[in-house]
Amino acid sequence: MALPPQDHDPLLPPGRTVRVTGDDLRARAHRDTMHVRLLAVAAGFCALFGVVAVKLSVATVFNPMEPEKRQIAPQVPQIPKIDPKASLAGDFSLPQVHRASIVDRNGQTLALSLPVAQVYANPQELIDPKEVAQKLKGVLKDLDEAETARRLSLPKQFVYVARNITPQQELAINNLGIPGVYFEPGERRHYPLGHMAAQIMGTVDIDDHGVAGVERYFDKRLMSDRKPLRLSLDVRVQSVVRDELANAMSTFQAIGACAIVMDVRTGEIIAMVSLPDYDANEFAHATNDSRFNRAVTGLYEPGSTFKLQTAAMGLATGTINIWDRFSSVPIHVGRFKISDMKSDHFSEWLSLPEVMAHSSNPAAAHIALDVGAKKQAEWLKNMGFFAPVPVELPEAARPLVPHQWSIATTMTVGFGHGVAEPPLAIVRGTAATVNGGILIKPTLLEREDAASAIAGNSGPTSTENLEQDVQKTAFEQAAMQADALPATKPLPDLSGEEPLPTPQGTRVMSEKVSDLLRRLLRLDVTAGTGKTAESPGYFVGGKTGTAEKIGPHGGYLKHVNISAFTSVFPMNAPRYAVYVMLDSPKATPQTHGWTTAGWNAAPTVSKVISRIGPMLQIFPDVAHAPQIDASLALPMHPAVPRGVRPLGPGNDPGDPRKAEAARKAQKDAEKKMLADMKKHAKEVMDE
């Protein structure tokens, strides 16, 4: 059928007609339908891509999502705030780490955790383990390629590839785009000062838990509170002490050494050094000897430094007085002899100031015998010498003390033999003799933060239970009898500083006894064995101590000594105790063949005090030196008060010959009594 021509068809010339069939109409209709469908599909795709584009914009630009933990870990720390006055010193912590940092009293960082990542893989998702290992080797230079390829071929779903990689290495591995390789965030402990206080810091294990030192003691506190743990240490003082101790150790060729600086009023440990030491970042590779903290774990016979305790014990119990005299004649105990190394410079009878200044062993033994074994053991126990020092270090060792207190034990302990104590215990005992008679607790925490830090820490229970409060005894009551001591002038504090902090602890002696002991310690430096410890303007007081070293198989090693000097400065207003110990020092031309403490440990203390004094805001007082020296003066031969019979020739209750005679008389009496009982029993049976 022919249709009429379309008048308006522009493609047809005028007068022409088109013949359209039914097939053409159906084809046109089908084509129009397809166009509509294509437009609908295109519109759908446009809508879909639009949604995807919006989603991508939101996820990547407007509101990006955090990566999953198994993907690349967040490694970018917060931008530090501008702090021109350093008010935030020591409080910097990264948001990615959990373990708190450790700082010194001035905010200097001693330990901190840095963000790292652990690389692991799912072998089931890897295509070619060998190729993966090869690619990883290109980033991790220390990786064992063959071993890694073997482990990645195992039929497992989890294999660690490397631990503690840096953020740069993490990014480089992530950029390799290896399917099946993932990351998990972690942290690694770092000690930026290396050797500084290494034995005190300790270390952490692979799971970031403390295994030694303060890291172990305060493990719970460090993991639960991100606020930096502030120690009492001062790294400036620590550095000076380590420097001088290393020089002394080298000069005298000692095999080991330790030094301690402690506030005698607060118990804060300002410095604690043990040599040899190690880089705290290399704990796993350090030797046992370098890990060994001689200040708290090492046990040594204190030698003559213990005579300070003998004198304090005698004065505090009222057994002796400053004017009493004691025999310096050698004492024979079985096959042993108690004598002095050199006695040609003093008489056979010494006053208490002479006993301390000349450091006489027999005279100290006589004082101990006068006090008696029972009171001596009780005194040392109350002074904390029978238990580990209560300090925040799990390595604190238990002292070695006799189980039975015989007469021989009483005498030898009187001059520092027969017991083994850690150096910190000696420092603690020294502090009590000069701070007014208060036994304080040593601490590695800054005084202001000590209570809160200890309260928030579980610590090893074995260490927490070491300290038991010292109970008041008859010693304190006896010490309060003022008539037993001579009148002395008060010691002036001319430093111009604020009042010193009041010691907190248990009173073990009266202030009057403490005042006298300060003068005795000062006398040892001005006129005794500790002359080389003098530091002009600091009015040092102290006591030398030299003990023969015990060999590995028992018995004393001849000519092998432990040389120590315990001191306090300034003696007009005691504030800091300084202790130095050298293990097995050798003689030098300057020491004239001697290896005693007066020739090596004492001069080391002098150098330390001269350098750390200004750091501790204590400056040499030369202007008032005559006045201070006069207030600290103590005569070598104190006058005996009228009507008082002093101990000495003809009045020596501690004479071992009298004790031996008394024991013999008692033994004879017991034998006679036993014989009489047997005789009486026989007579009864005969009847």
PDB file of C-alpha atoms in Angstrom, residues 489-496 518-519 522 526 537-540 570-573 619-634:
ATOM      1  CA  LYS A 489      77.956  24.799 120.227  1.00  0.00           C
ATOM      2  CA  PRO A 490      75.114  24.617 117.687  1.00  0.00           C
ATOM      3  CA  LEU A 491      76.225  24.204 114.115  1.00  0.00           C
ATOM      4  CA  PRO A 492      75.346  27.308 112.088  1.00  0.00           C
ATOM      5  CA  ASP A 493      73.820  27.130 108.636  1.00  0.00           C
ATOM      6  CA  LEU A 494      75.368  30.070 106.826  1.00  0.00           C
ATOM      7  CA  SER A 495      74.302  29.018 103.364  1.00  0.00           C
ATOM      8  CA  GLY A 496      71.491  31.580 103.224  1.00  0.00           C
ATOM      9  CA  ARG A 518      78.895  14.934 112.560  1.00  0.00           C
ATOM     10  CA  ARG A 519      81.910  16.359 114.354  1.00  0.00           C
ATOM     11  CA  ARG A 522      84.477  16.034 110.068  1.00  0.00           C
ATOM     12  CA  THR A 526      90.571  17.349 108.872  1.00  0.00           C
ATOM     13  CA  GLY A 537      84.575  25.376 101.218  1.00  0.00           C
ATOM     14  CA  TYR A 538      82.390  22.250 101.351  1.00  0.00           C
ATOM     15  CA  PHE A 539      83.344  21.071 104.874  1.00  0.00           C
ATOM     16  CA  VAL A 540      83.358  17.393 103.993  1.00  0.00           C
ATOM     17  CA  PRO A 570      78.489  20.266 103.965  1.00  0.00           C
ATOM     18  CA  MET A 571      78.824  19.186 107.585  1.00  0.00           C
ATOM     19  CA  ASN A 572      77.558  22.501 108.974  1.00  0.00           C
ATOM     20  CA  ALA A 573      74.209  21.797 107.282  1.00  0.00           C
ATOM     21  CA  PHE A 619      78.617  26.628  96.594  1.00  0.00           C
ATOM     22  CA  PRO A 620      81.898  26.644  98.521  1.00  0.00           C
ATOM     23  CA  ASP A 621      81.696  28.973 101.502  1.00  0.00           C
ATOM     24  CA  VAL A 622      85.187  30.363 101.994  1.00  0.00           C
ATOM     25  CA  ALA A 623      84.180  33.630 103.630  1.00  0.00           C
ATOM     26  CA  HIS A 624      82.715  31.902 106.706  1.00  0.00           C
ATOM     27  CA  ALA A 625      85.230  29.035 106.796  1.00  0.00           C
ATOM     28  CA  PRO A 626      86.870  30.009 110.137  1.00  0.00           C
ATOM     29  CA  GLN A 627      83.530  30.317 111.891  1.00  0.00           C
ATOM     30  CA  ILE A 628      82.206  27.043 110.477  1.00  0.00           C
ATOM     31  CA  ASP A 629      85.419  25.156 111.245  1.00  0.00           C
ATOM     32  CA  ALA A 630      85.296  26.429 114.815  1.00  0.00           C
ATOM     33  CA  SER A 631      81.710  25.223 115.220  1.00  0.00           C
ATOM     34  CA  LEU A 632      82.653  21.773 113.905  1.00  0.00           C
ATOM     35  CA  ALA A 633      85.890  21.480 115.910  1.00  0.00           C
ATOM     36  CA  LEU A 634      86.304  18.539 118.268  1.00  0.00           C
TER      37      LEU A 634
END
